[in-house]
Amino acid sequence: MMTRKINAVLLVGLIGTPIAGSLFGIDYGRAIWGDDQIWWTPKESALSIDQTRASFRIYLEDEPLDDHLARSSLTALGQDGMAYFVTPDLIKVRLNNWDRTKASLLHTAVYSAFALGASLACLVLGLIQFFAEPAVPQRRVAGGQARSIRR
């Protein structure tokens, strides 16, 4: 009977590959197929137009919305049918934060992909070492236990 010993590199590859592969699959899958509609700012936490200036600008007839609001050139009809001027405090903005969330998930996926690559490298190197090392013959001794014969 011939036996081979599992080396440490092979063991790291055997354990690390499924773990790192699962983590990578989860992170990458959530980033690619994740629900992009659940990342909106909650209605209760809607932002004012001033708080969103760094993210976007709205133009109405080639003029920034802020300018229209500053000179009170916008009007709206209330539910009672009465017209009123639109002021900046009446405008609330909800942002979709999916782009930031997706970037974060992909950032994490890079680390798990690195771990997966290292684990696969250990697996391949460990298998090469495992099969390159000659098998050690074993002999049976009294009591039925096998012992390795080392030379």
CSV table of N, CA and C in Angstrom, one decimal:
chain,number,residue,atom,x,y,z
A,1,MET,N,0.8,-1.2,0.0
A,1,MET,CA,0.0,0.0,0.0
A,1,MET,C,0.9,1.2,0.0
A,2,MET,N,0.6,2.2,-0.9
A,2,MET,CA,1.4,3.4,-1.0
A,2,MET,C,0.5,4.6,-0.5
A,3,THR,N,1.2,5.6,0.2
A,3,THR,CA,0.5,6.7,0.7
A,3,THR,C,1.2,8.0,0.3
A,4,ARG,N,0.5,9.1,0.3
A,4,ARG,CA,1.1,10.4,0.1
A,4,ARG,C,0.6,11.3,1.2
A,5,LYS,N,1.4,12.3,1.6
A,5,LYS,CA,0.9,13.2,2.6
A,5,LYS,C,0.5,14.5,1.9
A,6,ILE,N,-0.6,15.0,2.5
A,6,ILE,CA,-1.2,16.3,2.0
A,6,ILE,C,-0.3,17.4,2.5
A,7,ASN,N,0.3,18.2,1.7
A,7,ASN,CA,1.2,19.3,2.1
A,7,ASN,C,0.3,20.5,2.5
A,8,ALA,N,1.0,21.5,3.2
A,8,ALA,CA,0.3,22.7,3.8
A,8,ALA,C,-0.3,23.6,2.6
A,9,VAL,N,0.5,23.7,1.6
A,9,VAL,CA,0.0,24.5,0.4
A,9,VAL,C,-1.3,24.0,-0.2
A,10,LEU,N,-1.3,22.7,-0.3
A,10,LEU,CA,-2.5,22.0,-0.8
A,10,LEU,C,-3.7,22.2,0.1
A,11,LEU,N,-3.4,22.1,1.4
A,11,LEU,CA,-4.5,22.3,2.4
A,11,LEU,C,-5.0,23.7,2.4
A,12,VAL,N,-4.2,24.7,2.2
A,12,VAL,CA,-4.6,26.1,2.1
A,12,VAL,C,-5.5,26.2,0.9
A,13,GLY,N,-5.1,25.7,-0.2
A,13,GLY,CA,-5.8,25.8,-1.5
A,13,GLY,C,-7.2,25.1,-1.4
A,14,LEU,N,-7.2,23.9,-0.7
A,14,LEU,CA,-8.5,23.1,-0.6
A,14,LEU,C,-9.5,23.9,0.3
A,15,ILE,N,-9.0,24.5,1.3
A,15,ILE,CA,-9.9,25.3,2.2
A,15,ILE,C,-10.2,26.7,1.7
A,16,GLY,N,-9.2,27.4,1.2
A,16,GLY,CA,-9.4,28.7,0.7
A,16,GLY,C,-10.2,28.9,-0.5
A,17,THR,N,-10.0,28.0,-1.5
A,17,THR,CA,-10.7,28.1,-2.8
A,17,THR,C,-12.2,28.2,-2.6
A,18,PRO,N,-12.9,27.3,-1.9
A,18,PRO,CA,-14.4,27.4,-1.8
A,18,PRO,C,-14.8,28.6,-1.0
A,19,ILE,N,-14.0,29.0,0.0
A,19,ILE,CA,-14.4,30.1,0.9
A,19,ILE,C,-14.3,31.4,0.1
A,20,ALA,N,-13.1,31.6,-0.5
A,20,ALA,CA,-12.9,32.9,-1.2
A,20,ALA,C,-13.7,32.9,-2.5
A,21,GLY,N,-14.0,31.8,-3.1
A,21,GLY,CA,-14.8,31.7,-4.3
A,21,GLY,C,-16.3,32.1,-3.9
A,22,SER,N,-16.7,31.6,-2.8
A,22,SER,CA,-18.1,32.0,-2.4
A,22,SER,C,-18.2,33.4,-2.0
A,23,LEU,N,-17.2,34.0,-1.3
A,23,LEU,CA,-17.3,35.4,-1.0
A,23,LEU,C,-17.2,36.3,-2.3
A,24,PHE,N,-16.4,35.9,-3.2
A,24,PHE,CA,-16.3,36.6,-4.5
A,24,PHE,C,-17.6,36.5,-5.2
A,25,GLY,N,-18.2,35.3,-5.3
A,25,GLY,CA,-19.5,35.2,-6.0
A,25,GLY,C,-20.6,36.0,-5.4
A,26,ILE,N,-20.6,36.1,-4.1
A,26,ILE,CA,-21.7,36.8,-3.4
A,26,ILE,C,-21.5,38.3,-3.6
A,27,ASP,N,-20.3,38.8,-3.4
A,27,ASP,CA,-20.0,40.3,-3.6
A,27,ASP,C,-20.2,40.7,-5.1
A,28,TYR,N,-19.7,39.9,-6.0
A,28,TYR,CA,-19.8,40.3,-7.4
A,28,TYR,C,-21.3,40.1,-7.9
A,29,GLY,N,-22.0,39.1,-7.4
A,29,GLY,CA,-23.4,38.9,-7.8
A,29,GLY,C,-24.3,40.0,-7.3
A,30,ARG,N,-24.0,40.4,-6.0
A,30,ARG,CA,-24.8,41.5,-5.5
A,30,ARG,C,-24.6,42.8,-6.2
A,31,ALA,N,-23.4,43.0,-6.7
A,31,ALA,CA,-23.1,44.3,-7.4
A,31,ALA,C,-23.7,44.2,-8.8
A,32,ILE,N,-23.7,43.1,-9.5
A,32,ILE,CA,-24.2,43.0,-10.9
A,32,ILE,C,-25.7,42.8,-10.9
A,33,TRP,N,-26.2,42.0,-10.1
A,33,TRP,CA,-27.7,41.6,-10.1
A,33,TRP,C,-28.4,42.2,-9.0
A,34,GLY,N,-27.8,43.1,-8.2
A,34,GLY,CA,-28.5,43.6,-7.0
A,34,GLY,C,-29.7,44.5,-7.4
A,35,ASP,N,-30.6,44.7,-6.5
A,35,ASP,CA,-31.7,45.6,-6.7
A,35,ASP,C,-31.3,47.1,-6.6
A,36,ASP,N,-31.4,47.8,-7.7
A,36,ASP,CA,-30.9,49.1,-7.7
A,36,ASP,C,-32.0,50.1,-7.3
A,37,GLN,N,-33.2,49.6,-7.0
A,37,GLN,CA,-34.3,50.5,-6.6
A,37,GLN,C,-34.5,50.7,-5.1
A,38,ILE,N,-33.7,49.9,-4.3
A,38,ILE,CA,-33.9,50.0,-2.8
A,38,ILE,C,-32.9,51.0,-2.1
A,39,TRP,N,-32.1,51.7,-2.9
A,39,TRP,CA,-31.1,52.5,-2.3
A,39,TRP,C,-31.4,54.0,-2.4
A,40,TRP,N,-32.7,54.3,-2.5
A,40,TRP,CA,-33.1,55.7,-2.6
A,40,TRP,C,-33.1,56.3,-1.1
A,41,THR,N,-32.8,57.6,-1.1
A,41,THR,CA,-32.9,58.3,0.2
A,41,THR,C,-34.3,58.2,0.7
A,42,PRO,N,-34.5,57.9,2.0
A,42,PRO,CA,-35.9,57.7,2.5
A,42,PRO,C,-36.7,59.1,2.4
A,43,LYS,N,-38.0,59.0,2.2
A,43,LYS,CA,-38.8,60.2,2.1
A,43,LYS,C,-38.6,61.1,3.3
A,44,GLU,N,-38.5,60.5,4.5
A,44,GLU,CA,-38.4,61.3,5.7
A,44,GLU,C,-37.0,62.1,5.7
A,45,SER,N,-36.1,61.6,5.0
A,45,SER,CA,-34.7,62.2,5.0
A,45,SER,C,-34.4,62.9,3.7
A,46,ALA,N,-35.4,63.2,3.0
A,46,ALA,CA,-35.2,63.9,1.7
A,46,ALA,C,-34.4,65.2,1.9
A,47,LEU,N,-33.5,65.5,0.9
A,47,LEU,CA,-32.6,66.6,1.0
A,47,LEU,C,-33.1,67.8,0.4
A,48,SER,N,-32.6,69.0,0.8
A,48,SER,CA,-33.0,70.2,0.2
A,48,SER,C,-32.2,70.4,-1.1
A,49,ILE,N,-32.6,71.3,-1.9
A,49,ILE,CA,-31.9,71.5,-3.2
A,49,ILE,C,-30.5,72.0,-2.9
A,50,ASP,N,-30.3,72.8,-1.8
A,50,ASP,CA,-29.0,73.3,-1.5
A,50,ASP,C,-28.0,72.1,-1.1
A,51,GLN,N,-28.5,71.1,-0.4
A,51,GLN,CA,-27.7,70.0,0.0
A,51,GLN,C,-27.3,69.1,-1.2
A,52,THR,N,-27.9,69.3,-2.3
A,52,THR,CA,-27.6,68.4,-3.5
A,52,THR,C,-26.8,69.1,-4.5
A,53,ARG,N,-26.3,70.3,-4.3
A,53,ARG,CA,-25.6,71.1,-5.3
A,53,ARG,C,-24.3,70.4,-5.8
A,54,ALA,N,-23.7,69.6,-4.9
A,54,ALA,CA,-22.4,68.9,-5.3
A,54,ALA,C,-22.7,67.8,-6.2
A,55,SER,N,-24.0,67.3,-6.3
A,55,SER,CA,-24.3,66.1,-7.0
A,55,SER,C,-24.9,66.4,-8.4
A,56,PHE,N,-25.7,67.4,-8.5
A,56,PHE,CA,-26.3,67.7,-9.8
A,56,PHE,C,-26.9,69.1,-9.8
A,57,ARG,N,-27.2,69.6,-11.0
A,57,ARG,CA,-27.9,70.9,-11.2
A,57,ARG,C,-29.1,70.7,-12.1
A,58,ILE,N,-30.2,71.3,-11.8
A,58,ILE,CA,-31.4,71.3,-12.7
A,58,ILE,C,-31.5,72.6,-13.4
A,59,TYR,N,-31.7,72.5,-14.7
A,59,TYR,CA,-31.9,73.7,-15.5
A,59,TYR,C,-33.3,73.7,-16.1
A,60,LEU,N,-33.9,74.9,-16.1
A,60,LEU,CA,-35.2,75.2,-16.7
A,60,LEU,C,-35.0,76.3,-17.8
A,61,GLU,N,-35.2,75.9,-19.0
A,61,GLU,CA,-34.9,76.8,-20.2
A,61,GLU,C,-33.5,77.4,-20.1
A,62,ASP,N,-32.5,76.6,-20.0
A,62,ASP,CA,-31.1,77.0,-19.9
A,62,ASP,C,-30.8,77.9,-18.8
A,63,GLU,N,-31.5,77.9,-17.7
A,63,GLU,CA,-31.2,78.7,-16.6
A,63,GLU,C,-31.3,77.8,-15.3
A,64,PRO,N,-30.4,77.9,-14.4
A,64,PRO,CA,-30.4,77.1,-13.2
A,64,PRO,C,-31.7,77.3,-12.4
A,65,LEU,N,-32.2,76.2,-11.9
A,65,LEU,CA,-33.4,76.2,-11.1
A,65,LEU,C,-33.3,77.2,-9.9
A,66,ASP,N,-32.1,77.2,-9.3
A,66,ASP,CA,-31.8,78.1,-8.2
A,66,ASP,C,-32.1,79.6,-8.6
A,67,ASP,N,-31.8,80.0,-9.8
A,67,ASP,CA,-32.1,81.4,-10.2
A,67,ASP,C,-33.5,81.6,-10.3
A,68,HIS,N,-34.3,80.7,-10.8
A,68,HIS,CA,-35.7,80.8,-10.9
A,68,HIS,C,-36.3,80.9,-9.5
A,69,LEU,N,-35.8,80.1,-8.6
A,69,LEU,CA,-36.4,80.1,-7.2
A,69,LEU,C,-36.0,81.5,-6.5
A,70,ALA,N,-34.8,82.0,-6.8
A,70,ALA,CA,-34.4,83.2,-6.1
A,70,ALA,C,-35.2,84.4,-6.5
A,71,ARG,N,-35.7,84.5,-7.8
A,71,ARG,CA,-36.5,85.6,-8.2
A,71,ARG,C,-38.0,85.3,-8.2
A,72,SER,N,-38.4,84.1,-7.7
A,72,SER,CA,-39.8,83.7,-7.5
A,72,SER,C,-40.5,83.7,-8.9
A,73,SER,N,-39.9,83.1,-9.9
A,73,SER,CA,-40.5,83.0,-11.2
A,73,SER,C,-41.3,81.7,-11.4
A,74,LEU,N,-41.3,80.8,-10.4
A,74,LEU,CA,-42.0,79.6,-10.6
A,74,LEU,C,-43.3,79.6,-9.7
A,75,THR,N,-44.3,79.2,-10.3
A,75,THR,CA,-45.6,79.0,-9.5
A,75,THR,C,-46.1,77.6,-9.7
A,76,ALA,N,-47.0,77.2,-8.7
A,76,ALA,CA,-47.6,75.9,-8.7
A,76,ALA,C,-49.0,76.1,-8.3
A,77,LEU,N,-49.8,75.1,-8.6
A,77,LEU,CA,-51.2,75.0,-8.1
A,77,LEU,C,-51.3,74.1,-6.9
A,78,GLY,N,-51.9,74.5,-5.9
A,78,GLY,CA,-52.2,73.7,-4.7
A,78,GLY,C,-53.3,72.8,-4.9
A,79,GLN,N,-53.6,71.9,-4.0
A,79,GLN,CA,-54.7,71.0,-4.1
A,79,GLN,C,-56.1,71.7,-4.1
A,80,ASP,N,-56.1,72.9,-3.5
A,80,ASP,CA,-57.3,73.7,-3.5
A,80,ASP,C,-57.5,74.5,-4.8
A,81,GLY,N,-56.5,74.4,-5.7
A,81,GLY,CA,-56.6,75.1,-7.0
A,81,GLY,C,-56.0,76.5,-6.9
A,82,MET,N,-55.5,76.9,-5.8
A,82,MET,CA,-54.9,78.3,-5.7
A,82,MET,C,-53.4,78.2,-6.1
A,83,ALA,N,-53.0,79.3,-6.8
A,83,ALA,CA,-51.6,79.4,-7.2
A,83,ALA,C,-50.7,79.9,-6.1
A,84,TYR,N,-49.5,79.5,-6.0
A,84,TYR,CA,-48.5,80.0,-5.1
A,84,TYR,C,-47.1,80.0,-5.7
A,85,PHE,N,-46.2,80.8,-5.1
A,85,PHE,CA,-44.9,80.8,-5.6
A,85,PHE,C,-44.1,79.6,-5.0
A,86,VAL,N,-43.3,79.0,-5.8
A,86,VAL,CA,-42.4,77.9,-5.4
A,86,VAL,C,-41.2,78.5,-4.8
A,87,THR,N,-40.9,78.1,-3.5
A,87,THR,CA,-39.7,78.5,-2.8
A,87,THR,C,-38.8,77.3,-2.6
A,88,PRO,N,-37.5,77.6,-2.4
A,88,PRO,CA,-36.5,76.5,-2.2
A,88,PRO,C,-36.9,75.5,-1.1
A,89,ASP,N,-37.5,75.9,-0.1
A,89,ASP,CA,-37.9,75.0,1.0
A,89,ASP,C,-39.0,74.1,0.7
A,90,LEU,N,-39.7,74.3,-0.4
A,90,LEU,CA,-40.8,73.4,-0.9
A,90,LEU,C,-40.2,72.2,-1.7
A,91,ILE,N,-39.0,72.4,-2.2
A,91,ILE,CA,-38.4,71.3,-3.1
A,91,ILE,C,-37.6,70.4,-2.2
A,92,LYS,N,-37.9,69.1,-2.3
A,92,LYS,CA,-37.1,68.1,-1.6
A,92,LYS,C,-36.6,67.1,-2.7
A,93,VAL,N,-35.4,66.5,-2.4
A,93,VAL,CA,-34.7,65.7,-3.4
A,93,VAL,C,-34.4,64.3,-2.7
A,94,ARG,N,-34.7,63.3,-3.4
A,94,ARG,CA,-34.3,61.9,-3.0
A,94,ARG,C,-33.3,61.4,-4.0
A,95,LEU,N,-32.2,60.9,-3.5
A,95,LEU,CA,-31.1,60.4,-4.4
A,95,LEU,C,-31.1,58.9,-4.3
A,96,ASN,N,-30.7,58.3,-5.5
A,96,ASN,CA,-30.5,56.9,-5.6
A,96,ASN,C,-29.0,56.7,-5.3
A,97,ASN,N,-28.7,56.0,-4.2
A,97,ASN,CA,-27.3,55.8,-3.8
A,97,ASN,C,-26.8,54.5,-4.3
A,98,TRP,N,-27.4,53.9,-5.4
A,98,TRP,CA,-27.0,52.6,-5.9
A,98,TRP,C,-25.5,52.7,-6.4
A,99,ASP,N,-25.2,53.8,-7.1
A,99,ASP,CA,-23.8,53.9,-7.6
A,99,ASP,C,-22.8,53.8,-6.6
A,100,ARG,N,-23.0,54.4,-5.4
A,100,ARG,CA,-22.0,54.3,-4.3
A,100,ARG,C,-22.0,52.9,-3.7
A,101,THR,N,-23.2,52.3,-3.6
A,101,THR,CA,-23.3,51.0,-3.0
A,101,THR,C,-22.6,50.0,-3.9
A,102,LYS,N,-22.9,50.1,-5.2
A,102,LYS,CA,-22.3,49.2,-6.2
A,102,LYS,C,-20.8,49.3,-6.2
A,103,ALA,N,-20.3,50.5,-6.2
A,103,ALA,CA,-18.8,50.7,-6.1
A,103,ALA,C,-18.2,50.1,-4.9
A,104,SER,N,-18.9,50.2,-3.8
A,104,SER,CA,-18.4,49.5,-2.5
A,104,SER,C,-18.4,48.0,-2.6
A,105,LEU,N,-19.5,47.4,-3.2
A,105,LEU,CA,-19.5,46.0,-3.4
A,105,LEU,C,-18.4,45.5,-4.4
A,106,LEU,N,-18.2,46.3,-5.4
A,106,LEU,CA,-17.1,45.9,-6.4
A,106,LEU,C,-15.8,46.0,-5.7
A,107,HIS,N,-15.6,47.0,-4.9
A,107,HIS,CA,-14.3,47.2,-4.2
A,107,HIS,C,-14.1,46.0,-3.3
A,108,THR,N,-15.1,45.5,-2.6
A,108,THR,CA,-14.9,44.3,-1.7
A,108,THR,C,-14.7,43.1,-2.6
A,109,ALA,N,-15.3,43.0,-3.8
A,109,ALA,CA,-15.1,41.9,-4.6
A,109,ALA,C,-13.7,41.8,-5.1
A,110,VAL,N,-13.0,42.9,-5.3
A,110,VAL,CA,-11.6,42.9,-5.7
A,110,VAL,C,-10.8,42.1,-4.7
A,111,TYR,N,-11.0,42.4,-3.4
A,111,TYR,CA,-10.2,41.7,-2.3
A,111,TYR,C,-10.6,40.2,-2.3
A,112,SER,N,-11.8,39.9,-2.4
A,112,SER,CA,-12.2,38.4,-2.4
A,112,SER,C,-11.7,37.8,-3.7
A,113,ALA,N,-11.6,38.5,-4.8
A,113,ALA,CA,-11.0,37.9,-6.0
A,113,ALA,C,-9.5,37.7,-5.9
A,114,PHE,N,-8.9,38.6,-5.2
A,114,PHE,CA,-7.4,38.4,-4.9
A,114,PHE,C,-7.2,37.2,-4.0
A,115,ALA,N,-8.1,37.0,-3.0
A,115,ALA,CA,-8.0,35.8,-2.1
A,115,ALA,C,-8.3,34.6,-2.9
A,116,LEU,N,-9.2,34.6,-3.8
A,116,LEU,CA,-9.6,33.5,-4.6
A,116,LEU,C,-8.4,33.1,-5.5
A,117,GLY,N,-7.7,34.1,-6.1
A,117,GLY,CA,-6.6,33.8,-7.0
A,117,GLY,C,-5.4,33.2,-6.2
A,118,ALA,N,-5.2,33.7,-5.0
A,118,ALA,CA,-4.1,33.2,-4.1
A,118,ALA,C,-4.5,31.7,-3.7
A,119,SER,N,-5.7,31.5,-3.4
A,119,SER,CA,-6.1,30.1,-3.0
A,119,SER,C,-6.0,29.2,-4.2
A,120,LEU,N,-6.4,29.6,-5.4
A,120,LEU,CA,-6.3,28.7,-6.6
A,120,LEU,C,-4.8,28.4,-6.9
A,121,ALA,N,-4.0,29.5,-6.7
A,121,ALA,CA,-2.5,29.2,-6.9
A,121,ALA,C,-2.0,28.2,-5.9
A,122,CYS,N,-2.4,28.3,-4.6
A,122,CYS,CA,-2.0,27.4,-3.6
A,122,CYS,C,-2.5,26.0,-4.0
A,123,LEU,N,-3.7,25.9,-4.5
A,123,LEU,CA,-4.3,24.6,-4.8
A,123,LEU,C,-3.5,23.9,-6.0
A,124,VAL,N,-3.2,24.7,-7.0
A,124,VAL,CA,-2.4,24.2,-8.1
A,124,VAL,C,-1.0,23.8,-7.7
A,125,LEU,N,-0.3,24.6,-7.0
A,125,LEU,CA,1.0,24.3,-6.5
A,125,LEU,C,1.0,23.1,-5.6
A,126,GLY,N,0.0,23.1,-4.7
A,126,GLY,CA,-0.1,21.9,-3.8
A,126,GLY,C,-0.4,20.6,-4.5
A,127,LEU,N,-1.2,20.7,-5.5
A,127,LEU,CA,-1.4,19.4,-6.3
A,127,LEU,C,-0.2,19.0,-7.1
A,128,ILE,N,0.5,20.0,-7.6
A,128,ILE,CA,1.8,19.6,-8.3
A,128,ILE,C,2.8,19.0,-7.3
A,129,GLN,N,2.9,19.6,-6.1
A,129,GLN,CA,3.8,19.0,-5.1
A,129,GLN,C,3.3,17.6,-4.7
A,130,PHE,N,2.0,17.5,-4.5
A,130,PHE,CA,1.4,16.2,-4.0
A,130,PHE,C,1.7,15.1,-5.0
A,131,PHE,N,1.5,15.3,-6.3
A,131,PHE,CA,1.7,14.3,-7.3
A,131,PHE,C,3.2,14.1,-7.7
A,132,ALA,N,4.0,15.1,-7.5
A,132,ALA,CA,5.4,15.0,-7.8
A,132,ALA,C,6.2,14.2,-6.8
A,133,GLU,N,5.7,14.3,-5.6
A,133,GLU,CA,6.4,13.5,-4.5
A,133,GLU,C,6.1,12.0,-4.6
A,134,PRO,N,7.1,11.2,-4.5
A,134,PRO,CA,6.8,9.8,-4.7
A,134,PRO,C,6.1,9.3,-3.4
A,135,ALA,N,5.2,8.3,-3.7
A,135,ALA,CA,4.4,7.7,-2.6
A,135,ALA,C,5.3,6.9,-1.7
A,136,VAL,N,5.0,6.9,-0.5
A,136,VAL,CA,5.8,6.1,0.5
A,136,VAL,C,5.1,4.8,0.7
A,137,PRO,N,5.9,3.7,0.5
A,137,PRO,CA,5.3,2.4,0.8
A,137,PRO,C,5.0,2.1,2.3
A,138,GLN,N,4.0,1.4,2.6
A,138,GLN,CA,3.6,1.1,3.9
A,138,GLN,C,3.7,-0.4,4.1
A,139,ARG,N,4.0,-0.8,5.3
A,139,ARG,CA,4.0,-2.3,5.6
A,139,ARG,C,3.1,-2.5,6.8
A,140,ARG,N,2.6,-3.7,6.8
A,140,ARG,CA,1.7,-4.0,7.9
A,140,ARG,C,2.5,-4.7,9.0
A,141,VAL,N,2.2,-4.3,10.2
A,141,VAL,CA,2.9,-4.9,11.4
A,141,VAL,C,1.8,-5.6,12.2
A,142,ALA,N,2.3,-6.3,13.3
A,142,ALA,CA,1.4,-7.0,14.1
A,142,ALA,C,0.3,-6.1,14.7
A,143,GLY,N,-0.9,-6.5,14.7
A,143,GLY,CA,-2.0,-5.7,15.2
A,143,GLY,C,-2.8,-5.1,14.0
A,144,GLY,N,-2.3,-5.2,12.8
A,144,GLY,CA,-3.1,-4.7,11.6
A,144,GLY,C,-2.8,-3.2,11.3
A,145,GLN,N,-1.9,-2.5,12.0
A,145,GLN,CA,-1.7,-1.1,11.7
A,145,GLN,C,-0.6,-1.0,10.7
A,146,ALA,N,-0.7,0.0,9.8
A,146,ALA,CA,0.2,0.2,8.8
A,146,ALA,C,1.3,1.2,9.2
A,147,ARG,N,2.5,1.0,8.9
A,147,ARG,CA,3.6,2.0,9.2
A,147,ARG,C,4.3,2.3,7.9
A,148,SER,N,4.8,3.6,7.8
A,148,SER,CA,5.5,4.0,6.6
A,148,SER,C,6.9,3.5,6.7
A,149,ILE,N,7.5,3.1,5.6
A,149,ILE,CA,8.9,2.7,5.5
A,149,ILE,C,9.6,3.9,5.0
A,150,ARG,N,10.4,4.6,5.8
A,150,ARG,CA,11.2,5.7,5.4
A,150,ARG,C,12.6,5.3,5.1
A,151,ARG,N,13.2,5.8,4.1
A,151,ARG,CA,14.6,5.5,3.7
A,151,ARG,C,15.4,6.7,3.7
